[in-house]
Amino acid sequence: MTRQGGNYARSLAGRTKWVVLVLVLVIAVVIGAVLATRQHAGLTIRYGITPYQDTALPVVAQSMDWYSAEGLKVEFVPLAWGDLMLALASGSVDVSIYTINAFQPAYASTASSGTKPVFYCPLYVFKGTAIMVHENSGIKPLHLQPGESPAERSQQVAEAAAQLRGKRIAVTQGTEFEQIVLTALSLAGLNSRKDVTLIHASPDDALAAFLSGNIDAFGAGLTERIEARRHGGTELITAADIGQPSIDGIVTTERFAHDHAPELDKLIRIWYRTIGFMESDLTGNSRYVLNYLTGKASTRYTPEQYSIAWTFNVYPKDASGAYELFENPTSAYYWKTAWKQTNDFLIGQHKISLPVAESNYWGGAVLTRLKQNPAGGK
């Protein structure tokens, strides 16, 4: 064989090897894409649902078949409010709606289990937390007047909370229900270990103890507030009185968030669609939530009562509205303010030894992405 012929043969063999290599790489990519598609197609998102008028809203989309229309398979897992982070840590749920106020106290114990939780995206503001007392107890509820200075407001809150000295108070540990009670006691200069008797209980058990007269007060959400009102209860202090609203949003694990961001983003878009649908006919559409809550919640709402309960929340209707509400430093609901406030409270109460890092909040990146691509797709 001539030198020219040998060079040609070697060149042809080299090109053949490169063609084979490229084909192998293409086949590998295709197989990987197919496997990934199959994996995502077979994914069932276990969505933790707590029995409240707002956190049960994801069931509306199930009734309307919106999840399957977006290629999602969702399984609802009923949970008690205080058990949510434990369920996340144990792998019983993949995602749920929770509040920053309760996410941060449980962060360290959840992360130590090997499952790192993240506050993926804020959804809305809840303003319904309160301290409930018996109307005939002689304890005078706080009544703030418009135009009062911050100093005057703080003084009146302190005087109202001082009436709790010597009382038996139920709280749900690690939640905003405990936080409002401990904050009020602190403002009044009361020691939570010496000046009152704190009883740790679930929201349902705290309500039951209150209705039976076994406790004098308890930290309550809106559902418990309404039921307590029906049986002679009244608000002593509300979250709004002490500037302590709750930012609620999607919580999940870091691994699930990394692996399934497109699915999580679809859940959030469906959430915005749900809010728009509910507000188009709040009284009529409340039936989807109320039917689900039957037998699960501690109180029953009429459609009219549900419409009133809706006003205790601030619901952005899209990612742009949510970004302005939670990411704008001048907003009353700026996430960093709420995050720091909760960290400071927990450290001051010796609930945690180190602040929960802001890196565990992913809302800014998520809302930016959703705002730029509100309809989804490529």
Short mmCIF file of C-alpha atoms in Angstrom, two decimals:
data_model
loop_
_atom_site.label_atom_id
_atom_site.label_comp_id
_atom_site.label_asym_id
_atom_site.label_seq_id
_atom_site.Cartn_x
_atom_site.Cartn_y
_atom_site.Cartn_z
CA MET A 1 0.00 0.00 0.00
CA THR A 2 1.31 3.42 -0.87
CA ARG A 3 1.87 6.08 1.77
CA GLN A 4 -1.05 8.01 0.34
CA GLY A 5 -3.33 4.98 0.51
CA GLY A 6 -2.24 4.23 4.07
CA ASN A 7 -2.95 7.80 5.17
CA TYR A 8 -6.39 7.61 3.56
CA ALA A 9 -7.18 4.35 5.37
CA ARG A 10 -6.07 5.76 8.70
CA SER A 11 -8.09 8.94 8.06
CA LEU A 12 -11.16 6.90 7.19
CA ALA A 13 -10.74 4.79 10.32
CA GLY A 14 -10.36 7.93 12.42
CA ARG A 15 -13.50 9.48 10.99
CA THR A 16 -15.38 6.23 11.59
CA LYS A 17 -14.34 6.23 15.24
CA TRP A 18 -15.53 9.82 15.65
CA VAL A 19 -18.85 9.01 13.98
CA VAL A 20 -19.33 6.04 16.29
CA LEU A 21 -18.41 8.14 19.31
CA VAL A 22 -20.88 10.88 18.33
CA LEU A 23 -23.61 8.28 17.80
CA VAL A 24 -22.92 6.78 21.22
CA LEU A 25 -23.13 10.22 22.82
CA VAL A 26 -26.37 11.03 21.01
CA ILE A 27 -27.89 7.71 22.03
CA ALA A 28 -26.81 8.29 25.65
CA VAL A 29 -28.41 11.74 25.67
CA VAL A 30 -31.64 10.40 24.17
CA ILE A 31 -31.79 7.52 26.65
CA GLY A 32 -31.13 9.95 29.52
CA ALA A 33 -33.89 12.26 28.33
CA VAL A 34 -36.32 9.36 27.99
CA LEU A 35 -35.49 8.08 31.46
CA ALA A 36 -35.83 11.57 32.93
CA THR A 37 -39.18 11.99 31.20
CA ARG A 38 -40.37 8.67 32.53
CA GLN A 39 -39.14 9.53 36.01
CA HIS A 40 -40.99 12.86 36.01
CA ALA A 41 -44.06 11.34 34.38
CA GLY A 42 -44.20 8.78 37.17
CA LEU A 43 -43.69 11.37 39.92
CA THR A 44 -46.44 11.65 42.51
CA ILE A 45 -46.18 14.88 44.52
CA ARG A 46 -47.25 14.25 48.09
CA TYR A 47 -48.85 17.54 49.11
CA GLY A 48 -49.34 18.05 52.85
CA ILE A 49 -52.68 19.72 53.62
CA THR A 50 -53.49 21.21 57.03
CA PRO A 51 -57.18 21.73 57.91
CA TYR A 52 -57.57 25.47 57.54
CA GLN A 53 -59.56 27.76 55.28
CA ASP A 54 -56.40 28.94 53.47
CA THR A 55 -53.97 26.02 53.61
CA ALA A 56 -56.64 23.72 52.16
CA LEU A 57 -56.96 25.82 49.00
CA PRO A 58 -54.84 23.39 46.91
CA VAL A 59 -57.79 20.95 46.92
CA VAL A 60 -59.70 23.35 44.65
CA ALA A 61 -57.33 22.67 41.74
CA GLN A 62 -57.83 18.94 42.23
CA SER A 63 -61.58 19.38 41.93
CA MET A 64 -61.08 21.40 38.75
CA ASP A 65 -58.62 18.85 37.31
CA TRP A 66 -55.95 21.54 36.88
CA TYR A 67 -53.06 19.40 38.17
CA SER A 68 -53.53 16.64 35.61
CA ALA A 69 -54.01 19.24 32.88
CA GLU A 70 -50.48 20.45 33.70
CA GLY A 71 -49.12 16.91 33.71
CA LEU A 72 -48.92 16.71 37.51
CA LYS A 73 -49.97 13.82 39.71
CA VAL A 74 -50.77 15.10 43.21
CA GLU A 75 -51.65 13.11 46.31
CA PHE A 76 -52.95 15.03 49.35
CA VAL A 77 -51.66 14.02 52.78
CA PRO A 78 -53.75 15.35 55.72
CA LEU A 79 -51.57 16.86 58.47
CA ALA A 80 -51.93 18.65 61.78
CA TRP A 81 -50.37 22.12 61.77
CA GLY A 82 -47.66 21.27 64.31
CA ASP A 83 -46.65 18.05 62.51
CA LEU A 84 -45.76 19.48 59.12
CA MET A 85 -41.99 19.83 59.47
CA LEU A 86 -41.77 16.37 61.03
CA ALA A 87 -43.63 14.97 58.03
CA LEU A 88 -41.18 16.75 55.71
CA ALA A 89 -38.21 15.37 57.65
CA SER A 90 -39.55 11.81 57.60
CA GLY A 91 -40.29 11.93 53.88
CA SER A 92 -44.05 11.55 54.37
CA VAL A 93 -44.69 14.65 52.25
CA ASP A 94 -42.76 16.43 49.51
CA VAL A 95 -44.32 19.87 49.78
CA SER A 96 -46.82 21.83 51.84
CA ILE A 97 -47.95 25.32 52.81
CA TYR A 98 -46.42 26.65 56.02
CA THR A 99 -45.40 29.92 57.60
CA ILE A 100 -41.98 31.47 58.18
CA ASN A 101 -42.90 31.82 61.87
CA ALA A 102 -43.18 28.03 62.21
CA PHE A 103 -40.57 27.05 59.59
CA GLN A 104 -37.69 28.67 61.45
CA PRO A 105 -38.21 27.12 64.91
CA ALA A 106 -38.23 23.61 63.42
CA TYR A 107 -35.48 24.19 60.88
CA ALA A 108 -32.52 22.88 62.92
CA SER A 109 -34.19 19.67 64.04
CA THR A 110 -35.47 18.98 60.53
CA ALA A 111 -32.07 19.64 58.94
CA SER A 112 -30.32 17.45 61.54
CA SER A 113 -32.41 14.50 60.35
CA GLY A 114 -30.56 14.66 57.04
CA THR A 115 -33.43 16.38 55.24
CA LYS A 116 -32.69 20.06 54.64
CA PRO A 117 -35.92 22.10 54.39
CA VAL A 118 -36.25 25.24 52.28
CA PHE A 119 -38.88 27.97 52.23
CA TYR A 120 -39.36 27.75 48.48
CA CYS A 121 -41.76 30.59 47.71
CA PRO A 122 -44.06 32.94 49.69
CA LEU A 123 -47.72 32.82 48.65
CA TYR A 124 -49.77 35.07 50.94
CA VAL A 125 -49.98 36.87 54.27
CA PHE A 126 -52.09 35.56 57.16
CA LYS A 127 -53.25 38.12 59.74
CA GLY A 128 -55.56 35.95 61.81
CA THR A 129 -53.46 34.87 64.81
CA ALA A 130 -54.73 36.03 68.22
CA ILE A 131 -54.78 35.35 71.94
CA MET A 132 -58.28 34.26 72.93
CA VAL A 133 -59.78 34.73 76.41
CA HIS A 134 -63.23 34.09 77.90
CA GLU A 135 -65.55 37.05 77.46
CA ASN A 136 -66.89 36.76 81.02
CA SER A 137 -63.45 36.35 82.61
CA GLY A 138 -63.03 40.01 83.55
CA ILE A 139 -60.02 40.32 81.25
CA LYS A 140 -60.43 43.42 79.13
CA PRO A 141 -59.61 43.04 75.42
CA LEU A 142 -57.19 45.45 73.80
CA HIS A 143 -58.86 48.22 71.81
CA LEU A 144 -56.36 50.35 69.96
CA GLN A 145 -57.46 53.68 68.54
CA PRO A 146 -56.43 55.13 65.16
CA GLY A 147 -53.66 57.70 65.27
CA GLU A 148 -51.94 56.40 68.39
CA SER A 149 -48.16 56.62 68.47
CA PRO A 150 -46.03 53.44 68.51
CA ALA A 151 -45.16 54.13 72.15
CA GLU A 152 -48.84 54.45 73.09
CA ARG A 153 -49.68 51.25 71.23
CA SER A 154 -46.87 49.33 72.93
CA GLN A 155 -47.99 50.57 76.32
CA GLN A 156 -51.60 49.47 75.75
CA VAL A 157 -50.50 46.07 74.45
CA ALA A 158 -48.33 45.63 77.54
CA GLU A 159 -51.22 46.55 79.86
CA ALA A 160 -53.58 44.15 78.10
CA ALA A 161 -51.05 41.31 78.22
CA ALA A 162 -50.29 41.98 81.90
CA GLN A 163 -53.79 40.67 82.69
CA LEU A 164 -52.50 37.17 81.85
CA ARG A 165 -50.43 36.97 85.03
CA GLY A 166 -51.27 33.78 86.89
CA LYS A 167 -53.35 32.40 84.02
CA ARG A 168 -53.24 28.99 82.33
CA ILE A 169 -52.43 29.50 78.65
CA ALA A 170 -52.29 26.87 75.91
CA VAL A 171 -49.83 27.23 73.02
CA THR A 172 -48.72 25.09 70.10
CA GLN A 173 -44.93 24.87 70.31
CA GLY A 174 -42.87 26.13 67.40
CA THR A 175 -45.73 27.99 65.73
CA GLU A 176 -47.00 31.54 65.43
CA PHE A 177 -49.63 30.59 68.04
CA GLU A 178 -46.86 30.29 70.60
CA GLN A 179 -45.02 33.29 69.24
CA ILE A 180 -47.87 35.74 69.78
CA VAL A 181 -48.33 34.58 73.38
CA LEU A 182 -44.63 34.75 74.25
CA THR A 183 -44.25 38.14 72.55
CA ALA A 184 -47.21 39.57 74.46
CA LEU A 185 -45.90 38.22 77.77
CA SER A 186 -42.48 39.70 77.05
CA LEU A 187 -43.98 43.12 76.28
CA ALA A 188 -45.79 42.97 79.62
CA GLY A 189 -42.60 42.02 81.47
CA LEU A 190 -44.04 38.63 82.42
CA ASN A 191 -41.85 35.54 82.75
CA SER A 192 -43.35 32.69 80.74
CA ARG A 193 -42.01 30.12 83.23
CA LYS A 194 -42.87 31.86 86.50
CA ASP A 195 -45.73 34.29 85.97
CA VAL A 196 -48.06 32.08 83.90
CA THR A 197 -48.66 28.38 83.32
CA LEU A 198 -47.99 27.42 79.72
CA ILE A 199 -49.59 24.24 78.44
CA HIS A 200 -48.32 22.79 75.19
CA ALA A 201 -51.10 21.46 73.00
CA SER A 202 -52.15 21.11 69.37
CA PRO A 203 -54.50 23.82 68.07
CA ASP A 204 -57.47 21.43 68.29
CA ASP A 205 -56.62 20.35 71.84
CA ALA A 206 -56.04 23.94 72.93
CA LEU A 207 -59.45 24.91 71.58
CA ALA A 208 -61.10 21.96 73.31
CA ALA A 209 -59.45 22.85 76.63
CA PHE A 210 -60.58 26.45 76.24
CA LEU A 211 -64.18 25.48 75.48
CA SER A 212 -64.27 23.14 78.48
CA GLY A 213 -62.97 25.91 80.76
CA ASN A 214 -59.71 24.14 81.63
CA ILE A 215 -57.56 27.04 80.44
CA ASP A 216 -57.90 30.80 80.60
CA ALA A 217 -56.39 31.72 77.23
CA PHE A 218 -54.75 30.24 74.17
CA GLY A 219 -52.90 31.17 71.01
CA ALA A 220 -55.26 30.68 68.10
CA GLY A 221 -55.54 30.80 64.34
CA LEU A 222 -58.61 32.10 62.56
CA THR A 223 -60.43 28.75 62.63
CA GLU A 224 -59.99 28.43 66.39
CA ARG A 225 -60.88 32.12 66.88
CA ILE A 226 -64.23 31.69 65.15
CA GLU A 227 -65.12 28.58 67.12
CA ALA A 228 -64.07 30.21 70.40
CA ARG A 229 -66.20 33.26 69.58
CA ARG A 230 -69.22 31.02 69.12
CA HIS A 231 -68.79 29.84 72.71
CA GLY A 232 -68.16 33.07 74.56
CA GLY A 233 -64.56 33.74 73.62
CA THR A 234 -63.05 37.05 72.53
CA GLU A 235 -59.72 38.32 71.23
CA LEU A 236 -57.42 39.81 73.84
CA ILE A 237 -54.62 40.70 71.38
CA THR A 238 -54.27 40.03 67.65
CA ALA A 239 -51.19 39.65 65.48
CA ALA A 240 -51.93 43.02 63.87
CA ASP A 241 -51.78 44.67 67.32
CA ILE A 242 -48.14 43.70 67.72
CA GLY A 243 -47.08 43.86 64.08
CA GLN A 244 -46.72 40.12 63.70
CA PRO A 245 -48.37 38.87 60.48
CA SER A 246 -47.44 35.45 59.12
CA ILE A 247 -45.94 34.96 55.67
CA ASP A 248 -47.18 31.62 54.35
CA GLY A 249 -45.74 29.81 51.38
CA ILE A 250 -44.48 26.61 49.81
CA VAL A 251 -42.00 24.62 51.89
CA THR A 252 -40.15 21.58 50.61
CA THR A 253 -36.74 19.93 50.86
CA GLU A 254 -33.62 21.18 49.16
CA ARG A 255 -33.29 17.93 47.20
CA PHE A 256 -36.89 18.00 45.97
CA ALA A 257 -36.54 21.65 45.01
CA HIS A 258 -33.39 20.94 42.99
CA ASP A 259 -34.86 17.88 41.28
CA HIS A 260 -38.38 19.15 40.63
CA ALA A 261 -38.31 22.93 40.20
CA PRO A 262 -40.54 22.81 37.07
CA GLU A 263 -43.20 20.86 38.96
CA LEU A 264 -43.03 23.21 41.95
CA ASP A 265 -43.34 26.21 39.66
CA LYS A 266 -46.45 24.65 38.12
CA LEU A 267 -47.93 24.25 41.62
CA ILE A 268 -47.39 27.96 42.26
CA ARG A 269 -48.92 29.01 38.94
CA ILE A 270 -51.91 26.80 39.73
CA TRP A 271 -52.12 28.50 43.13
CA TYR A 272 -52.44 31.92 41.47
CA ARG A 273 -55.09 30.50 39.17
CA THR A 274 -56.93 29.19 42.24
CA ILE A 275 -56.90 32.62 43.92
CA GLY A 276 -58.38 34.23 40.80
CA PHE A 277 -61.01 31.54 40.55
CA MET A 278 -62.02 31.84 44.21
CA GLU A 279 -62.33 35.61 44.08
CA SER A 280 -64.50 35.43 40.97
CA ASP A 281 -67.29 34.05 43.20
CA LEU A 282 -66.00 33.64 46.74
CA THR A 283 -69.29 32.62 48.32
CA GLY A 284 -70.11 30.04 45.66
CA ASN A 285 -66.61 28.66 45.12
CA SER A 286 -65.93 28.29 48.83
CA ARG A 287 -67.79 24.97 48.63
CA TYR A 288 -64.70 23.24 47.28
CA VAL A 289 -62.71 24.07 50.41
CA LEU A 290 -65.62 23.73 52.84
CA ASN A 291 -66.51 20.27 51.53
CA TYR A 292 -62.93 19.14 52.06
CA LEU A 293 -62.80 20.60 55.59
CA THR A 294 -65.97 18.80 56.69
CA GLY A 295 -64.94 16.45 59.46
CA LYS A 296 -61.31 17.64 59.34
CA ALA A 297 -61.40 21.18 60.72
CA SER A 298 -62.28 22.21 64.27
CA THR A 299 -65.01 24.55 63.08
CA ARG A 300 -67.55 24.80 60.27
CA TYR A 301 -67.83 27.87 58.07
CA THR A 302 -70.88 28.99 56.17
CA PRO A 303 -70.06 30.37 52.70
CA GLU A 304 -70.68 33.87 54.07
CA GLN A 305 -68.33 33.26 57.01
CA TYR A 306 -65.72 31.91 54.64
CA SER A 307 -65.93 35.15 52.67
CA ILE A 308 -65.23 37.07 55.87
CA ALA A 309 -62.36 34.74 56.78
CA TRP A 310 -60.84 35.45 53.36
CA THR A 311 -60.27 39.08 54.38
CA PHE A 312 -57.81 37.98 57.09
CA ASN A 313 -55.35 37.11 54.33
CA VAL A 314 -53.52 39.13 51.68
CA TYR A 315 -53.46 37.10 48.45
CA PRO A 316 -51.28 38.26 45.53
CA LYS A 317 -52.86 37.21 42.24
CA ASP A 318 -49.65 36.60 40.31
CA ALA A 319 -45.88 36.44 40.64
CA SER A 320 -45.46 40.17 39.94
CA GLY A 321 -47.84 41.04 42.78
CA ALA A 322 -46.12 38.58 45.09
CA TYR A 323 -42.70 39.96 44.22
CA GLU A 324 -43.82 43.49 45.09
CA LEU A 325 -45.38 42.30 48.36
CA PHE A 326 -42.54 40.12 49.62
CA GLU A 327 -39.34 41.28 47.89
CA ASN A 328 -39.79 45.07 48.11
CA PRO A 329 -37.86 46.37 51.16
CA THR A 330 -40.47 49.12 51.65
CA SER A 331 -43.34 46.63 51.90
CA ALA A 332 -44.92 45.93 55.28
CA TYR A 333 -44.50 42.25 54.38
CA TYR A 334 -40.88 42.29 53.19
CA TRP A 335 -39.60 38.77 53.76
CA LYS A 336 -36.26 39.80 55.28
CA THR A 337 -38.02 41.82 57.97
CA ALA A 338 -40.21 38.85 58.89
CA TRP A 339 -37.25 36.47 58.75
CA LYS A 340 -35.12 38.63 61.07
CA GLN A 341 -38.03 39.31 63.41
CA THR A 342 -38.63 35.59 63.83
CA ASN A 343 -34.92 34.82 64.27
CA ASP A 344 -34.57 37.55 66.90
CA PHE A 345 -37.65 36.30 68.74
CA LEU A 346 -36.49 32.68 68.75
CA ILE A 347 -32.99 33.56 69.93
CA GLY A 348 -34.39 35.89 72.60
CA GLN A 349 -36.66 33.11 73.85
CA HIS A 350 -33.78 30.58 73.73
CA LYS A 351 -35.71 28.50 71.22
CA ILE A 352 -32.70 28.40 68.87
CA SER A 353 -29.03 29.13 69.45
CA LEU A 354 -28.14 30.33 65.96
CA PRO A 355 -30.21 32.32 63.44
CA VAL A 356 -31.66 30.38 60.52
CA ALA A 357 -29.67 31.45 57.46
CA GLU A 358 -31.41 33.54 54.82
CA SER A 359 -30.08 31.12 52.19
CA ASN A 360 -32.89 28.77 53.22
CA TYR A 361 -35.36 31.23 51.70
CA TRP A 362 -35.59 30.75 47.91
CA GLY A 363 -38.48 33.10 47.22
CA GLY A 364 -36.54 35.85 45.46
CA ALA A 365 -35.13 33.59 42.75
CA VAL A 366 -38.38 31.67 42.34
CA LEU A 367 -40.59 34.75 42.04
CA THR A 368 -38.16 36.38 39.60
CA ARG A 369 -38.29 33.30 37.40
CA LEU A 370 -42.10 33.09 37.59
CA LYS A 371 -42.48 36.81 36.94
CA GLN A 372 -40.35 36.56 33.80
CA ASN A 373 -42.26 33.50 32.58
CA PRO A 374 -45.78 33.73 34.06
CA ALA A 375 -47.39 31.29 31.63
CA GLY A 376 -44.75 28.56 31.94
CA GLY A 377 -43.35 26.70 28.98
CA LYS A 378 -40.13 27.47 27.19
#
